[in-house]
Amino acid sequence: MQTAERAVENGVRITPLTASIGASVHGIDLAAIDADTFAVIKQAFLDHCMLTFPGQNIEDDALLSFSKLWGEVMATPMLTYMEGFPGVLEVRNRGKALTPTEYWHPDSAYLERPPVISILAAQQLPETGGDTMFCNQYLAYETLSDGMKAMLEGLRGKFTAAIMAKRTGHVGDVPYTYHPIVRTHPDTGRRALFLSGPDTVPSLENMSAAESRPILDYLYTHSPKPDRSYRHQWRPGDVVMWDNRCTMHYAVHDHGDAVRIMHRVTIAGERPA
Ligand SMILES: O=C(O)CCC(=O)C(=O)O
Ligand SMILES: [Fe+2]
């Protein structure tokens, strides 16, 4: 396997977390990455869709430098970033009623060019709980019937910022855009289901909500099957990154009002196609 061979050469160890999604990366310091090491982790990222880097305890400036290796760091409208570290977002527990991320989603898919990659660095973790789940959207697509795949061809979903607007108290029209429900990853050439929770993808283009819901609900239920998902139990110092083009994630809120703080960076990319 290409990833494993290259890993041995560079002293980097890539260990799959499941056979479907995820790998952990050891023998690496994210604050000091050379070109060969970057090539190894990039290939692992494309192969496994999400990576964990245990024990990094990375500072914000190093987090930004590491992020810039993957592309342009972006700011999402409506979000406020950390002073002195443009592009670093503090993700903090504000209680279950206010959590905006406890559902399966790719990040900020209501943007015309949603972030392609998200990187999350643990700062303060609850004693227990607060896991994040990830699912593989290549496998979600590939396991559909040929009939369903044919039906989805050319369909676009309406992706709205409803949850983000609620979270930030945004007034006025809620931004939205249309994206294909099946997208092709530009680096792997593989096709993946691209969708999000019912509040953020209420309907399909040129179809009523009543017509769209059964299809969207089916796809949303089909996507995060346990045998193509991984649940990350955070440890202090962890950095986790995921590819929004071929995964969804779900932040489990089971830690009450316990402090949980993460720093997140997102990478700009292409329009889904
Ligand atoms: O807090 C988490 O584990 C993830 C939250 C989330 O969905 C995000 O930062 O994009
Ligand atoms: Fe998210």
Coordinates of C-alpha atoms and ligand atoms in Angstrom, one line a residue:
M1 CA 0.0 0.0 0.0
Q2 CA 1.4 3.3 -1.1
T3 CA 0.7 5.2 2.1
A4 CA 2.3 2.6 4.3
E5 CA 5.5 2.5 2.3
R6 CA 5.9 6.2 2.2
A7 CA 5.2 6.3 5.9
V8 CA 8.1 4.0 6.7
E9 CA 10.5 6.1 4.6
N10 CA 9.7 9.3 6.6
G11 CA 9.3 7.8 10.1
V12 CA 5.7 8.8 10.1
R13 CA 3.2 6.1 11.1
I14 CA -0.2 6.1 9.6
T15 CA -2.6 3.7 11.3
P16 CA -6.1 3.3 10.0
L17 CA -8.8 3.9 12.6
T18 CA -11.3 1.8 10.8
A19 CA -11.2 0.2 7.3
S20 CA -13.8 2.7 6.1
I21 CA -12.7 6.1 7.4
G22 CA -10.0 7.8 9.4
A23 CA -6.3 7.2 10.2
S24 CA -4.2 8.4 13.1
V25 CA -0.8 9.9 12.4
H26 CA 2.2 9.4 14.8
G27 CA 5.9 10.3 14.6
I28 CA 5.2 13.8 13.4
D29 CA 5.4 17.4 14.8
L30 CA 2.7 19.5 13.0
A31 CA 4.7 22.6 13.9
A32 CA 7.7 21.4 11.8
I33 CA 6.7 19.6 8.6
D34 CA 9.0 19.1 5.6
A35 CA 7.8 18.5 2.0
D36 CA 8.3 14.8 2.1
T37 CA 6.3 14.4 5.3
F38 CA 3.6 16.7 3.9
A39 CA 3.4 14.4 0.9
V40 CA 2.9 11.4 3.1
I41 CA 0.1 13.0 5.2
K42 CA -1.6 14.4 2.1
Q43 CA -1.8 11.0 0.6
A44 CA -3.1 9.5 3.8
F45 CA -5.7 12.3 4.0
L46 CA -6.9 11.5 0.5
D47 CA -7.0 7.8 1.3
H48 CA -8.7 8.0 4.7
C49 CA -10.8 11.3 4.4
M50 CA -10.0 12.3 8.0
L51 CA -6.8 12.2 10.1
T52 CA -6.1 12.5 13.8
F53 CA -2.8 13.8 15.1
P54 CA -2.6 12.8 18.8
G55 CA -0.5 14.7 21.4
Q56 CA 0.3 17.8 19.3
N57 CA -0.6 20.6 21.8
I58 CA -0.2 23.0 18.9
E59 CA -0.1 26.8 19.4
D60 CA -2.3 29.0 17.2
D61 CA 0.5 30.4 15.1
A62 CA 1.8 26.9 14.3
L63 CA -1.8 25.8 13.7
L64 CA -2.1 28.5 11.1
S65 CA 1.2 27.7 9.5
F66 CA 0.2 24.0 9.3
S67 CA -3.2 25.0 7.8
K68 CA -1.6 27.1 5.1
L69 CA 0.2 24.0 3.7
W70 CA -3.2 22.8 2.6
G71 CA -4.4 26.0 0.9
E72 CA -5.8 29.4 1.7
V73 CA -7.1 29.9 5.2
M74 CA -10.6 31.3 4.9
A75 CA -13.0 33.3 7.1
T76 CA -16.7 32.3 7.0
P77 CA -19.1 35.3 7.0
M78 CA -21.2 35.7 10.2
L79 CA -18.4 34.1 12.4
T80 CA -16.0 36.1 14.6
Y81 CA -12.4 35.0 14.6
M82 CA -9.8 35.2 17.3
E83 CA -8.0 38.5 17.8
G84 CA -4.4 38.3 16.5
F85 CA -5.1 35.0 14.7
P86 CA -7.3 35.7 11.7
G87 CA -8.8 32.4 10.5
V88 CA -8.7 30.8 13.9
L89 CA -12.2 30.2 15.3
E90 CA -12.9 29.4 18.9
V91 CA -15.5 26.6 19.1
R92 CA -16.9 26.7 22.6
N93 CA -19.6 24.8 24.5
R94 CA -22.6 27.1 25.0
G95 CA -24.9 24.4 26.1
K96 CA -27.0 21.9 24.3
A97 CA -29.8 24.3 23.3
L98 CA -27.4 26.6 21.5
T99 CA -25.0 24.0 19.9
P100 CA -25.0 24.5 16.2
T101 CA -23.1 21.4 15.2
E102 CA -25.0 18.4 16.7
Y103 CA -26.2 17.0 13.4
W104 CA -24.4 15.5 10.4
H105 CA -23.0 18.2 8.1
P106 CA -20.1 19.3 6.0
D107 CA -18.9 22.8 7.1
S108 CA -20.6 25.9 5.8
A109 CA -22.1 24.2 2.8
Y110 CA -24.4 27.2 2.2
L111 CA -21.4 29.1 0.8
E112 CA -20.8 29.1 -3.0
R113 CA -17.3 27.9 -2.2
P114 CA -17.6 26.0 1.1
P115 CA -14.4 25.1 3.0
V116 CA -12.8 22.0 1.6
I117 CA -10.9 21.1 4.7
S118 CA -11.5 21.8 8.4
I119 CA -8.8 21.5 11.1
L120 CA -9.7 21.3 14.8
A121 CA -7.3 21.5 17.7
A122 CA -8.4 20.6 21.2
Q123 CA -7.8 23.3 23.8
Q124 CA -9.9 22.3 26.8
L125 CA -11.9 19.1 27.0
P126 CA -14.7 17.9 29.3
E127 CA -13.7 15.0 31.6
T128 CA -16.0 12.8 29.6
G129 CA -18.0 13.0 26.4
G130 CA -17.9 15.6 23.7
D131 CA -16.9 13.2 21.0
T132 CA -17.0 14.0 17.3
M133 CA -18.3 11.5 14.7
F134 CA -17.3 11.3 11.0
C135 CA -18.8 9.4 8.1
N136 CA -17.5 8.5 4.7
Q137 CA -19.6 10.1 1.9
Y138 CA -17.7 8.2 -0.9
L139 CA -19.0 5.0 0.6
A140 CA -22.4 6.5 1.1
Y141 CA -22.6 7.2 -2.6
E142 CA -21.0 3.9 -3.7
T143 CA -23.4 1.8 -1.7
L144 CA -26.5 3.3 -3.4
S145 CA -28.3 1.3 -6.1
D146 CA -27.7 2.1 -9.7
G147 CA -31.3 3.3 -10.0
M148 CA -30.8 5.8 -7.1
K149 CA -27.5 6.9 -8.5
A150 CA -29.2 7.5 -11.9
M151 CA -32.0 9.5 -10.2
L152 CA -29.6 11.7 -8.4
E153 CA -27.6 12.6 -11.5
G154 CA -27.8 16.4 -12.0
L155 CA -29.9 17.0 -8.9
R156 CA -29.0 20.0 -6.8
G157 CA -29.9 20.7 -3.2
K158 CA -30.8 24.0 -1.6
F159 CA -28.2 24.6 1.1
T160 CA -29.2 27.3 3.5
A161 CA -27.4 29.0 6.5
A162 CA -30.5 28.5 8.7
I163 CA -28.6 27.0 11.6
M164 CA -25.7 29.5 11.4
A165 CA -28.2 32.4 11.2
K166 CA -30.0 31.1 14.3
R167 CA -26.7 30.7 16.2
T168 CA -25.4 34.2 15.3
G169 CA -28.7 36.0 15.6
H170 CA -28.5 37.0 11.9
V171 CA -31.4 39.2 10.9
G172 CA -32.8 39.4 7.4
D173 CA -32.8 36.9 4.6
V174 CA -31.0 33.6 5.3
P175 CA -28.3 33.1 2.7
Y176 CA -28.5 30.0 0.5
T177 CA -27.1 28.4 -2.6
Y178 CA -27.5 25.3 -4.7
H179 CA -24.9 22.5 -4.9
P180 CA -25.0 19.1 -6.6
I181 CA -26.1 16.3 -4.3
V182 CA -23.3 14.1 -5.8
R183 CA -19.9 15.8 -6.1
T184 CA -16.6 14.7 -7.6
H185 CA -13.5 15.1 -5.5
P186 CA -11.0 16.9 -7.7
D187 CA -7.9 15.1 -6.2
T188 CA -9.3 11.5 -6.1
G189 CA -11.8 11.6 -8.9
R190 CA -14.2 9.7 -6.7
R191 CA -17.9 10.7 -6.3
A192 CA -19.4 11.4 -2.9
L193 CA -22.8 12.2 -1.6
F194 CA -22.9 15.9 -0.6
L195 CA -25.7 16.8 1.8
S196 CA -26.4 18.0 5.3
G197 CA -29.2 18.0 7.9
P198 CA -32.8 18.8 7.0
D199 CA -32.7 22.4 8.4
T200 CA -29.7 23.2 6.2
V201 CA -30.8 21.3 3.1
P202 CA -34.6 21.7 3.1
S203 CA -35.3 20.8 -0.5
L204 CA -34.0 19.9 -4.0
E205 CA -33.9 22.4 -6.8
N206 CA -37.1 22.7 -8.8
M207 CA -39.0 20.4 -6.4
S208 CA -41.3 21.1 -3.5
A209 CA -40.2 20.4 0.0
A210 CA -42.8 17.6 0.1
E211 CA -41.4 15.9 -3.0
S212 CA -37.8 16.4 -1.8
R213 CA -38.0 15.3 1.8
P214 CA -38.3 11.5 1.2
I215 CA -35.3 11.5 -1.0
L216 CA -33.2 13.8 1.2
D217 CA -34.2 12.0 4.4
Y218 CA -33.4 8.6 2.8
L219 CA -29.9 9.9 1.8
Y220 CA -29.3 11.5 5.2
T221 CA -30.2 8.3 7.1
H222 CA -28.2 6.2 4.7
S223 CA -25.0 8.2 4.9
P224 CA -23.7 7.8 8.5
K225 CA -24.2 4.0 8.8
P226 CA -22.0 2.7 11.7
D227 CA -19.9 0.6 9.3
R228 CA -18.7 3.7 7.5
S229 CA -18.3 6.0 10.4
Y230 CA -15.7 6.7 13.1
R231 CA -16.3 8.3 16.5
H232 CA -13.4 10.3 17.9
Q233 CA -12.9 10.5 21.6
W234 CA -10.8 13.6 22.1
R235 CA -7.6 13.5 24.2
P236 CA -5.7 16.6 25.3
G237 CA -3.4 17.9 22.5
D238 CA -5.3 16.2 19.7
V239 CA -5.6 17.8 16.3
V240 CA -8.1 16.4 13.9
M241 CA -8.7 17.3 10.2
W242 CA -11.4 16.3 7.8
D243 CA -12.2 16.6 4.1
N244 CA -15.6 18.3 3.8
R245 CA -15.8 17.0 0.2
C246 CA -16.1 13.4 1.2
T247 CA -17.2 13.3 4.9
M248 CA -19.9 14.7 7.2
H249 CA -19.3 15.1 10.9
Y250 CA -21.5 15.4 14.0
A251 CA -20.4 16.9 17.4
V252 CA -22.1 14.9 20.1
H253 CA -23.4 17.1 22.9
D254 CA -23.4 14.9 26.0
H255 CA -21.3 17.0 28.3
G256 CA -23.8 19.4 29.8
D257 CA -22.2 22.7 30.6
A258 CA -18.7 21.3 31.0
V259 CA -16.0 23.5 29.4
R260 CA -15.1 22.3 25.9
I261 CA -13.0 24.6 23.7
M262 CA -11.6 23.9 20.3
H263 CA -9.7 26.1 17.8
R264 CA -10.8 25.6 14.2
V265 CA -9.3 26.6 10.9
T266 CA -11.0 26.1 7.5
I267 CA -9.4 26.0 4.1
A268 CA -10.9 27.6 1.0
G269 CA -11.6 25.6 -2.1
E270 CA -13.5 25.1 -5.2
R271 CA -17.2 25.2 -6.0
P272 CA -18.7 21.7 -5.5
A273 CA -19.1 20.0 -8.9
Ligands
LIG1 O1 -16.9 20.6 18.2 C1 -16.7 19.7 17.4 O2 -16.3 18.6 17.7 C2 -16.9 20.0 15.9 C3 -17.8 21.1 15.7 C4 -18.0 21.4 14.3 O3 -18.9 20.9 13.7 C5 -17.0 22.2 13.6 O4 -16.2 22.8 14.2 O5 -17.1 22.3 12.4
FE2 FE -18.8 21.4 11.6

